[in-house]
Short mmCIF file of C-alpha atoms and ligand atoms in Angstrom, two decimals:
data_model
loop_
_atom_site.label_atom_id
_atom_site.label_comp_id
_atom_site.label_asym_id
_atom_site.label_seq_id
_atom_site.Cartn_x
_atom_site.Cartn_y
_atom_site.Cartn_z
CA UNK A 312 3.85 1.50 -13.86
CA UNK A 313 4.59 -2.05 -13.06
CA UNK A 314 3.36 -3.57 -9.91
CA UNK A 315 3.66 -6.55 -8.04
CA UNK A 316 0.94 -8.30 -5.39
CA UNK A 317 1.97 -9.58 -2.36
CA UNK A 318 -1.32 -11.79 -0.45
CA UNK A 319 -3.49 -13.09 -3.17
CA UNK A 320 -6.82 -12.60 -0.69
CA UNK A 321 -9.59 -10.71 -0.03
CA UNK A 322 -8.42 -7.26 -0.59
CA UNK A 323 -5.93 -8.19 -3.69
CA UNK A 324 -8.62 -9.75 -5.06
CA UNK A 325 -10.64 -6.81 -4.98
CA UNK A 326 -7.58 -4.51 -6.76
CA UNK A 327 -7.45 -6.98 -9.64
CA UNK A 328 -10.66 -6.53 -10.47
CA UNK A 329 -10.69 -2.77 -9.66
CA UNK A 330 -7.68 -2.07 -11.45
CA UNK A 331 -9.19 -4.39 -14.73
CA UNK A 332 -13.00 -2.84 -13.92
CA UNK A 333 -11.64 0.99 -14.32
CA UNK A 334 -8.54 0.82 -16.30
CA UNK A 335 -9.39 3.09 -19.27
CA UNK A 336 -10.54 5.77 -16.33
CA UNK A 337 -7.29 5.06 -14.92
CA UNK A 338 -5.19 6.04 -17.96
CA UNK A 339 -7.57 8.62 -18.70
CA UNK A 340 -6.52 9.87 -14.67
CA UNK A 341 -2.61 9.46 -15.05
CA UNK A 342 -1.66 8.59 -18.52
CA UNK A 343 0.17 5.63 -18.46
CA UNK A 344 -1.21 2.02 -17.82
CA UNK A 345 -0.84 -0.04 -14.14
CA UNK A 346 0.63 -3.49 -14.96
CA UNK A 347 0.64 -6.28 -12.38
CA UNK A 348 3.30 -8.50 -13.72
CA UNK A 349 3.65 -10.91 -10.67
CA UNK A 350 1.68 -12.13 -7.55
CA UNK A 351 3.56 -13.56 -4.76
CA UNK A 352 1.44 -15.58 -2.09
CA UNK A 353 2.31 -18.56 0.08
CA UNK A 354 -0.99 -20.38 -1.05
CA UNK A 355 -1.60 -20.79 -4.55
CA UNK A 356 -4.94 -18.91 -5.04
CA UNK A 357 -7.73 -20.10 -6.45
CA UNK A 358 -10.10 -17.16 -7.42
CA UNK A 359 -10.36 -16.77 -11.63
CA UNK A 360 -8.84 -13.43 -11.34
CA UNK A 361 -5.75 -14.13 -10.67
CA UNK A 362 -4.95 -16.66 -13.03
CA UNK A 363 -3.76 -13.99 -16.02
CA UNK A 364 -0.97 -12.95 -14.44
CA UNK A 365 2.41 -14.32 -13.32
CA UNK A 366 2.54 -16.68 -9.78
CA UNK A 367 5.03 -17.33 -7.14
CA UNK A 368 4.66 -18.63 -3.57
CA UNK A 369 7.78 -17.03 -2.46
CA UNK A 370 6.35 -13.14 -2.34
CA UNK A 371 10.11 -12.40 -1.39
CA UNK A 372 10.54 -12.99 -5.35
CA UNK A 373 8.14 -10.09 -6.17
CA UNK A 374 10.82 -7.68 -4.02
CA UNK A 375 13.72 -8.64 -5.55
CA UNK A 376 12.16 -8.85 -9.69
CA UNK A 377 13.68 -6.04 -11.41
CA UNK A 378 10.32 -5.47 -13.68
CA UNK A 379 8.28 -4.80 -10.52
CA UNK A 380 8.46 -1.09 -9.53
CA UNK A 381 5.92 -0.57 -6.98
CA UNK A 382 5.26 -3.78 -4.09
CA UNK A 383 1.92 -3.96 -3.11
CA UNK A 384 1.92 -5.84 1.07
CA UNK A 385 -1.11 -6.97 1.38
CA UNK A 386 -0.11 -10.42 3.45
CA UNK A 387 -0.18 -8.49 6.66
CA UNK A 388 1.16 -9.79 9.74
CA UNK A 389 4.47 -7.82 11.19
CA UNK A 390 7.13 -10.85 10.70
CA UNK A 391 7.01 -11.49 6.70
CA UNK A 392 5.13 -8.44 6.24
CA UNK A 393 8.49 -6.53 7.67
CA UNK A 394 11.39 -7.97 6.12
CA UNK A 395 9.19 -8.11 2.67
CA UNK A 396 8.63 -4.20 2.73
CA UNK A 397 12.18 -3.54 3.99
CA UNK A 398 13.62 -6.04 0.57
CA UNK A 399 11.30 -3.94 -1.56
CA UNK A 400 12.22 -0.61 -0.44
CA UNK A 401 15.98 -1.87 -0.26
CA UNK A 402 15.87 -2.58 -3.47
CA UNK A 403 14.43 0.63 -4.80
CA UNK A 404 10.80 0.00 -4.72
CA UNK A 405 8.26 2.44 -3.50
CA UNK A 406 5.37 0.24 -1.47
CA UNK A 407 1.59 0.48 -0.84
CA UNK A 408 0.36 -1.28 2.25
CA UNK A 409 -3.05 -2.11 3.70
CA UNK A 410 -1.31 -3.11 7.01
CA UNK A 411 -1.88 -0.84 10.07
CA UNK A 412 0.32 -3.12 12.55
CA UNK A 413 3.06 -3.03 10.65
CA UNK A 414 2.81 1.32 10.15
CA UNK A 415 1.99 1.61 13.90
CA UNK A 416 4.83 -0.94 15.04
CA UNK A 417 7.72 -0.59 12.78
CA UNK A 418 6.87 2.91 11.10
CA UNK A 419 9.64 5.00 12.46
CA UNK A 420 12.29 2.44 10.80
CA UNK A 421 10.40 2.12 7.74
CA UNK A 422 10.04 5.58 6.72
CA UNK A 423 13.51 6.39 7.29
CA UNK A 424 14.53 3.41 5.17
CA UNK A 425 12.44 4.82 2.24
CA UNK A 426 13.50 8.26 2.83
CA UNK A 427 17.05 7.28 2.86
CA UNK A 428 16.32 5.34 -0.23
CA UNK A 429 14.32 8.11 -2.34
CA UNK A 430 11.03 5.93 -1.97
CA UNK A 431 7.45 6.15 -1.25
CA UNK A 432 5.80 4.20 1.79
CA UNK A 433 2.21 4.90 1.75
CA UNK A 434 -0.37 3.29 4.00
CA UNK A 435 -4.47 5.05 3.13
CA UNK A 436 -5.85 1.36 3.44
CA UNK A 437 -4.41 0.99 6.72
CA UNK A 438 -6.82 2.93 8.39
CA UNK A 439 -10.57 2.95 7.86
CA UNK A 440 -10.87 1.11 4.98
CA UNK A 441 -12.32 3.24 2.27
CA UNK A 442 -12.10 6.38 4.24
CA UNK A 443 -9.66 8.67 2.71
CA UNK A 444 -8.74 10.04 6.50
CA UNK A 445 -4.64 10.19 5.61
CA UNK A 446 -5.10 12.19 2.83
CA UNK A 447 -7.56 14.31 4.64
CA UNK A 448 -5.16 14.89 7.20
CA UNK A 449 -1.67 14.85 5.51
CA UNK A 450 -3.22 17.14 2.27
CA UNK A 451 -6.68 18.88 2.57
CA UNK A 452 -6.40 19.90 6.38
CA UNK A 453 -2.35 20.45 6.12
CA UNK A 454 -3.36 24.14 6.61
CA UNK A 455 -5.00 23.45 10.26
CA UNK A 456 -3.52 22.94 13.28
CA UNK A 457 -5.54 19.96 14.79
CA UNK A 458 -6.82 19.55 17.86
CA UNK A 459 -8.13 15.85 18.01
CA UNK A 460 -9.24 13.27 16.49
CA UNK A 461 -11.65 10.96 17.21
CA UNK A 462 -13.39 7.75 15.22
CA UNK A 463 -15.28 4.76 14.96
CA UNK A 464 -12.34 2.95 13.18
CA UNK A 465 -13.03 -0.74 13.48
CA UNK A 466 -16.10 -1.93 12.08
CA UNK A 467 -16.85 -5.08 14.03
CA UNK A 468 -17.14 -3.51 17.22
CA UNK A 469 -19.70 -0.68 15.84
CA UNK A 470 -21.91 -3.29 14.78
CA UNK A 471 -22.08 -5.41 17.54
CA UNK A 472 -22.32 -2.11 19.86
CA UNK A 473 -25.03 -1.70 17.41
CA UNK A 474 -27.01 -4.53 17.54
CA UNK A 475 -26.92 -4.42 21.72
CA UNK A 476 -28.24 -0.76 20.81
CA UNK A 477 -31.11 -1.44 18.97
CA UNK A 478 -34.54 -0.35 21.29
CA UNK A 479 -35.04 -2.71 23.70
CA UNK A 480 -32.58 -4.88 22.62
CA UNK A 481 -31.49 -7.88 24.98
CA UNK A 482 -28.79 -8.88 23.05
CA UNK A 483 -25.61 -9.46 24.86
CA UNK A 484 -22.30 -8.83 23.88
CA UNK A 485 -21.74 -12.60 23.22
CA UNK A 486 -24.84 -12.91 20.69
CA UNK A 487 -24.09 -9.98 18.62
CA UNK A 488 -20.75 -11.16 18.41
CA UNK A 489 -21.91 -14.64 17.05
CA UNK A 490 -24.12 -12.83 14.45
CA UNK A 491 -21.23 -10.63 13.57
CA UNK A 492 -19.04 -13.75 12.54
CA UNK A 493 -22.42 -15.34 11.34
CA UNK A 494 -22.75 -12.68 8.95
CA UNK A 495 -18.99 -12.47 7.53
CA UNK A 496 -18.17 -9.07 9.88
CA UNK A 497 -15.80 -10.93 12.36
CA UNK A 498 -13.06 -12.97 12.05
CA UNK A 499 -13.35 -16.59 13.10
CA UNK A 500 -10.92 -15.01 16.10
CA UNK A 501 -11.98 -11.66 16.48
CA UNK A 502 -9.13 -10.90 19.18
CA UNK A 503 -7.78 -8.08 17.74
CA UNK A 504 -11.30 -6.08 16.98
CA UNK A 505 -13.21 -6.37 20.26
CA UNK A 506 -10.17 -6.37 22.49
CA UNK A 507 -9.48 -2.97 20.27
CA UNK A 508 -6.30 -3.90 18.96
CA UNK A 509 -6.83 -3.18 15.28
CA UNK A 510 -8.36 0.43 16.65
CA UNK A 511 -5.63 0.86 18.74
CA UNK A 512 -3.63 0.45 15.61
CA UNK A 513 -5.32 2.77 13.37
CA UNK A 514 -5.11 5.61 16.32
CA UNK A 515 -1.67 5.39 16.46
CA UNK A 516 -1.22 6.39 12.70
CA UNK A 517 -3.95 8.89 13.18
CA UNK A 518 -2.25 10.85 16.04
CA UNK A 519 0.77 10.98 14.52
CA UNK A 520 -0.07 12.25 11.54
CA UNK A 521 -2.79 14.81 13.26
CA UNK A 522 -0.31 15.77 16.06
CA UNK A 523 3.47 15.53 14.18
CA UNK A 524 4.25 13.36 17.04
CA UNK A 525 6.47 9.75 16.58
CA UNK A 526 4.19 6.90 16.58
CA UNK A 527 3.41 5.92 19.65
CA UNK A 528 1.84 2.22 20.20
CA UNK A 529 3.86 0.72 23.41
CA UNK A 530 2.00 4.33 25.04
CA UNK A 531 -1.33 3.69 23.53
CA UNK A 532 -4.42 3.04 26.13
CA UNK A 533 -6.78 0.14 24.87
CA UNK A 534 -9.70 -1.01 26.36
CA UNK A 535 -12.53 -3.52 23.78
CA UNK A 536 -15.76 -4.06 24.10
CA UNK A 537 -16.06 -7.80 26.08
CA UNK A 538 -17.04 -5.60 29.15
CA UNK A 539 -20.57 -3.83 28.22
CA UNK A 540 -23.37 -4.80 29.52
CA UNK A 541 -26.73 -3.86 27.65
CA UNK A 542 -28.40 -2.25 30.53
CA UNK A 543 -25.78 -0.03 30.63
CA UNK A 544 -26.20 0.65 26.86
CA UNK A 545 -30.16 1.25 27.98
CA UNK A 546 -29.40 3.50 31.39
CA UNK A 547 -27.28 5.65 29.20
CA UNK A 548 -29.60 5.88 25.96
CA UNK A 549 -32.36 6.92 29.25
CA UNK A 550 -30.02 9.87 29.73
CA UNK A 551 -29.32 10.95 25.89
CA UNK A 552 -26.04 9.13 25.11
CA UNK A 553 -24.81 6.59 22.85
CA UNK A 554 -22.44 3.63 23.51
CA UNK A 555 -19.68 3.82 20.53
CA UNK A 556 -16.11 2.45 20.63
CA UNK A 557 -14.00 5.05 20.16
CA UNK A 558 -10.43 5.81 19.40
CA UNK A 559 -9.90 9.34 21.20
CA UNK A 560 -6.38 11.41 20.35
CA UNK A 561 -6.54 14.96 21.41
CA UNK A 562 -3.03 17.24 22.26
CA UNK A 563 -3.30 19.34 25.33
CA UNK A 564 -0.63 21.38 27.47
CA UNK A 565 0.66 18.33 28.94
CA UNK A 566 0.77 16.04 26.19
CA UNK A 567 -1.42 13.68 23.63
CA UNK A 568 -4.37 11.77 24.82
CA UNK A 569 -4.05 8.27 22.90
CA UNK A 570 -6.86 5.82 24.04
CA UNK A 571 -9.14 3.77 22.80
CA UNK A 572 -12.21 2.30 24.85
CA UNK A 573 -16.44 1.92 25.06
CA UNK A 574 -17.26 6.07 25.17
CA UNK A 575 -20.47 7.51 25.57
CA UNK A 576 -21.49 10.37 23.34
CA UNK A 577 -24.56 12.65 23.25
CA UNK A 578 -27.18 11.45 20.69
CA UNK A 579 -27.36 14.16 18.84
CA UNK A 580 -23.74 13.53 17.89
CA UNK A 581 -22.75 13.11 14.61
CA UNK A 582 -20.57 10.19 15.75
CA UNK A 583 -23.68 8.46 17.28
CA UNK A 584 -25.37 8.13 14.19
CA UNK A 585 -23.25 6.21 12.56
CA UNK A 586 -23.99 2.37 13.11
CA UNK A 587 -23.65 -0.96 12.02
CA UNK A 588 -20.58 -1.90 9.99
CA UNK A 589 -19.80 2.00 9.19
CA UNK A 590 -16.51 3.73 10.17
CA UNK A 591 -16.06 7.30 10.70
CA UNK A 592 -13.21 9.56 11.54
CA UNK A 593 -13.86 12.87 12.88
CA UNK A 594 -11.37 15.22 12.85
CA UNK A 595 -11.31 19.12 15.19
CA UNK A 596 -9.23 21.49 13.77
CA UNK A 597 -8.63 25.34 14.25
CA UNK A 598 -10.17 26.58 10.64
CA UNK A 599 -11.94 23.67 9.49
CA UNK A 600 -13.59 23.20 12.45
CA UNK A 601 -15.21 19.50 12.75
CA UNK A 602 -15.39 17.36 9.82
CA UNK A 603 -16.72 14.05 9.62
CA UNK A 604 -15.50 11.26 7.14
CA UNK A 605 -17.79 8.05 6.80
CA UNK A 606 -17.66 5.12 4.96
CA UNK A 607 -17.76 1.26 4.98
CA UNK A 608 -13.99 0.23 6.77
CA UNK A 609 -13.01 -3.18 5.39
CA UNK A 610 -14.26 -5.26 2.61
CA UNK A 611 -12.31 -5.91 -0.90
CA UNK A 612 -13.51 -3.14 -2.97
CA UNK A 613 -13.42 -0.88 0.03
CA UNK A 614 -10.18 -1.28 1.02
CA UNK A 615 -8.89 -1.74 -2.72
CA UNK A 616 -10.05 1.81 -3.61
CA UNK A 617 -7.53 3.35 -0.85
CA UNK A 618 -5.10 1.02 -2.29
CA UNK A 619 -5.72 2.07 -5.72
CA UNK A 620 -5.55 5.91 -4.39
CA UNK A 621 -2.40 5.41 -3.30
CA UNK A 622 -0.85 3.52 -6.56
CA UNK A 623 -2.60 6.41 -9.11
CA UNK A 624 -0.44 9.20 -6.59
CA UNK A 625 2.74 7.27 -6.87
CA UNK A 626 2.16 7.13 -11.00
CA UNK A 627 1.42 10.80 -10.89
CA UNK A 628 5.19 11.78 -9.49
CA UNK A 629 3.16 12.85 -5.73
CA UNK A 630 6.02 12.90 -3.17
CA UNK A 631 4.30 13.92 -0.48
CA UNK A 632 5.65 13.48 3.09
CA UNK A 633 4.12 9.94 4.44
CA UNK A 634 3.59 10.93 7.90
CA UNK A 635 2.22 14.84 6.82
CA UNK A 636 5.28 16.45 8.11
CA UNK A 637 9.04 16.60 6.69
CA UNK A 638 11.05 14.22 7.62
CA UNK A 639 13.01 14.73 10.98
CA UNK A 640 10.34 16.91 12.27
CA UNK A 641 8.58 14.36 14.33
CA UNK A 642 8.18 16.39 17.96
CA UNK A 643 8.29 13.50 21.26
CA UNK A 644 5.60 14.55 23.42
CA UNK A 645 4.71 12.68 26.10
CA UNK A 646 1.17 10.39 25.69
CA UNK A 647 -0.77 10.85 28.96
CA UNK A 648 -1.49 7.63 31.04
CA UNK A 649 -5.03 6.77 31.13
CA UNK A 650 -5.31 8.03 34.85
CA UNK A 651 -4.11 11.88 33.82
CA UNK A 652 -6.84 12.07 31.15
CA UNK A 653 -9.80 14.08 31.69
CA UNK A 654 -13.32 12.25 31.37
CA UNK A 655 -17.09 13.16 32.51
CA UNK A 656 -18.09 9.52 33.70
CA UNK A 657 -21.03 7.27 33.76
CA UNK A 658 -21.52 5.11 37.34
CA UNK A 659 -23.33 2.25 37.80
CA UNK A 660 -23.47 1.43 41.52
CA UNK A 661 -25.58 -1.63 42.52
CA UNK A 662 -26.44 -0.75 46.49
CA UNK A 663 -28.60 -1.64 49.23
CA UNK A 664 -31.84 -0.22 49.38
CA UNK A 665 -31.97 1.35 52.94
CA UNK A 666 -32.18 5.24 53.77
CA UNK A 667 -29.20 7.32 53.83
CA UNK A 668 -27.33 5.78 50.98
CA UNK A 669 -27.75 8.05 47.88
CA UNK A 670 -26.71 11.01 50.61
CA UNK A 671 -23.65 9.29 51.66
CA UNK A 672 -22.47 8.19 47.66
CA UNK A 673 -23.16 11.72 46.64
CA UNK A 674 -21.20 13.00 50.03
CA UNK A 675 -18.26 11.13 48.84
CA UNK A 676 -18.14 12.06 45.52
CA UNK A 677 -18.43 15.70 46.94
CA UNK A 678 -15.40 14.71 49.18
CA UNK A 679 -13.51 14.63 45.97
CA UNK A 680 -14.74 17.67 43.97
CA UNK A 681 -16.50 15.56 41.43
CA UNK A 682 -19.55 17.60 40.43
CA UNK A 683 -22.41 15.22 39.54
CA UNK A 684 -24.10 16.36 36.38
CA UNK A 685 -27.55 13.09 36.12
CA UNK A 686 -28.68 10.75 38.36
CA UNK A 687 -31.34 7.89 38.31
CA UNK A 688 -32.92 5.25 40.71
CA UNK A 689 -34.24 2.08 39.02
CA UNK A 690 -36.63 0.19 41.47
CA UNK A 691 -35.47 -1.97 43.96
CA UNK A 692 -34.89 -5.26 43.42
CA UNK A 693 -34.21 -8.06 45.94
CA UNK A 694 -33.63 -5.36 48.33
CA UNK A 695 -31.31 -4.13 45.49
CA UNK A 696 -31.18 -0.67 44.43
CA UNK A 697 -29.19 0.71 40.86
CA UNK A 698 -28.04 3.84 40.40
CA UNK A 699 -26.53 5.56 37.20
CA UNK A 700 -24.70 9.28 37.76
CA UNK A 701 -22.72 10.93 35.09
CA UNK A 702 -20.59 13.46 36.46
CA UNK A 703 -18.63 16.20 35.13
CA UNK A 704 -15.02 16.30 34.13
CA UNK A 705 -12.37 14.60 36.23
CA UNK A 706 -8.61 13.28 36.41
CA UNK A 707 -9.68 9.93 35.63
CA UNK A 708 -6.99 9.25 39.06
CA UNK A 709 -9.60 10.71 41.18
CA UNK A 710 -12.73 9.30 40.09
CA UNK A 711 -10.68 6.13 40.47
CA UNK A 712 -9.97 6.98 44.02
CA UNK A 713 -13.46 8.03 44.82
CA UNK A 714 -14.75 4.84 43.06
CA UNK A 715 -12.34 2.84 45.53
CA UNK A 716 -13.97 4.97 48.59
CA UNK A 717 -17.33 3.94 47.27
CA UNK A 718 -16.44 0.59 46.76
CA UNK A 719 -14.95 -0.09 50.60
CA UNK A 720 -18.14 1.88 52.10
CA UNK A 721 -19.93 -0.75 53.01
CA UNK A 722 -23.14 0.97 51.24
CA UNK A 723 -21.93 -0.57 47.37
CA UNK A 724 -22.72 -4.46 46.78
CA UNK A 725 -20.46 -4.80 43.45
CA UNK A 726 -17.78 -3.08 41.61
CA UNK A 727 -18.70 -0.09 40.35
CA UNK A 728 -19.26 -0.67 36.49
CA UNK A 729 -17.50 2.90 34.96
CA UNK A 730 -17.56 4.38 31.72
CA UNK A 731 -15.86 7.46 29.91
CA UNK A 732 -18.05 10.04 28.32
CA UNK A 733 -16.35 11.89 25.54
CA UNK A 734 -17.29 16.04 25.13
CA UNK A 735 -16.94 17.25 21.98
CA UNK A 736 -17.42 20.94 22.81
CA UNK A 737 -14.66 20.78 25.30
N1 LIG B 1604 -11.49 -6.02 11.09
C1 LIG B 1604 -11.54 -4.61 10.88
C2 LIG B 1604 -12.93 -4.10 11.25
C3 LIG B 1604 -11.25 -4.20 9.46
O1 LIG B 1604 -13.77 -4.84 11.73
O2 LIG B 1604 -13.14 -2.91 11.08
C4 LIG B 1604 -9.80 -4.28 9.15
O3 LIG B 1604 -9.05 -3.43 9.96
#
């Protein structure tokens, strides 16, 4: 099988050296050697391991060369990134890509393209990094019907959440992220991770494989991290939850939930032990039940090995369907706003300490059916009184409403600070 690289950095990097570290347990696997016979990257790199093999800075060169059989996009981006994987698969080559954008934006065209022309477009190092969650899905749960699915899929977030977790930790959101980029995690602009973008990217894939659904970003909810405060972090932890941000799809009668956002969990979720840098994926399904699927979610030899996966299935002949179901069975169901998605909440209502208050905030919540489930009183301070309720399940629309009645009631000082908590047994 002849290859060719497009991106000469972190993660090519990491298959050159993979694919040189294990190649006699590689032919021992599928039989026949994996040849890279050209890299394509704008910059010329510098890293030893790329010298052996043919360069070019035009990676449009590596779709059209008639030795290459399988492209490799690993320059990411959705512009390039695009019309490189549409050349390749154009002109007959099956491709492996590590790029989640490009899957969640422009899937729907690009899987028809390589359908129509007898190809393979396969994506495991899109999502989760190491984590072998498509194949999970597509292959060893392709007996299940699933239910939902719902992950710790960007690793940045998780460990700053992580450090602001830590017992009595002060550490604001700012600080943790400056250790985060200190310490190689985040990019130099980590837009896309704490504003939830790369998450919201990964969830996209996820649902549609879980659900047989189109994929669906333009509908998907996103909501990152800048927002949390640690004493809500500490408030919650005080009432058995964890802070994790999680990407949430779950089908119901009226249609997918597809959100990602700050979530509290119960501590004694499986979810809520996984910290730092860690991703995990946990999938409900009818016969399975709930599986969990951990592992480290970026990095070169992470990411390569999901990369690698996919290259040793194309050598073996696998033709399975990208997306887990046939092609032109992809069902439109309608993703569910934000505000028709059902939530418990967490409230944190700064309010003036004088008698009567707690009776008329609980009256109005009343007023609106929302059944509260904890509450707790920190000391006044300043004449200022906190309190934290978590409440059962709601239309996220009403406890917006009742949030605005709180809000204009003359009794609540700030906005109320809100956050979803996420039920597993429900
Ligand atoms: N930047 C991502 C993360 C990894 O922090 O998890 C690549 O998607």
């Amino acid at each position: 099988m002849n290859i060719g690289i497009c991106g000469a950095g972190t993660v090519s990097g990491g298959l050159v050296r993979l694919l040189s570290k294990n190649e006699q347990l590689l032919e021992a696997r599928i039989g026949k050697p994996i040849n890279i016979v050209q890299i394509g990257s704008r910059n010329k790199p510098s890293q030893p391991e790329f010298e052996a093999f043919a360069f070019t800075d035009d990676v449009f060169e590596v779709a059209k060369n008639p030795s290459v059989d399988v492209l490799i996009e690993l320059i990411g981006g959705t512009d390039d990134a695009l019309a490189l994987v549409r050349m390749a698969l154009q002109a007959g080559k099956s491709v492996v890509t590590a790029n989640k954008a490009l899957i969640a934006q422009h899937g729907e065209e690009l899987f028809q393209l390589a359908e129509q022309q007898g190809q393979q477009l396969v994506f495991e190092a899109a999502v989760a990094g190491s984590i072998p969650i498509i194949k999970v899905m597509r292959e060893s749960l392709a007996g299940n019907e699933i239910g939902a699915v719902v992950g710790i899929i960007n690793g940045t977030t998780n460990f700053i959440l992580s450090q602001m977790s830590k017992p009595g930790s002060t550490v604001s959101f700012e600080q943790a992220l400056a250790e985060a980029q200190e310490l190689g995690y985040a990019e130099a602009d980590p837009t896309f991770d704490v504003e939830g973008l790369d998450a919201a990217h990964k969830l996209t894939i996820l649902s549609a494989i879980a659900f047989g659904t189109r994929l669906s970003f333009d509908a998907i909810y996103t909501q990152g991290i800048g927002e949390v405060q640690v004493e809500d972090i500490r408030f919650a932890g005080e009432l058995g939850y964890r802070l994790r941000h999680l990407g949430i799809t779950r089908i119901g009668p009226d249609g997918v939930e597809l959100r990602v956002h700050p979530t509290l969990i119960d501590e004694n979720e499986m979810l809520a032990q996984v910290d730092d840098v860690m991703n995990a994926v946990m999938v409900l399904s009818d016969a399975a039940s709930q599986t969990l699927h951990c592992g480290p979610g970026a990095g070169a030899g992470p990411t390569a090995s999901s990369v690698l996966s996919d290259l040793v299935d194309l050598c073996r002949g696998a033709t399975i369907p990208a997306m887990g179901f046939l092609p032109g069975q992809a069902v439109d169901l309608p993703v569910l706003g934000i505000e028709q998605c059902r939530s418990h909440f967490y409230l944190r209502l700064r309010v003036a300490d004088r008698s009567g208050v707690l009776s008329r905030i609980t009256r109005i919540l009343g007023d609106f059916d929302i059944s509260i489930e904890a509450l707790l009183q920190k000391d006044p301070v300043n004449d200022i009184a906190t309190i934290v309720i978590t409440t059962d399940q709601v239309v996220e629309e009403t406890m917006n409403t009742a949030i605005q009645k709180l809000e204009s009631s003359g009794d609540v000082l700030e906005s109320v600070t809100l956050i979803r908590i996420f039920d597993f047994g429900e």
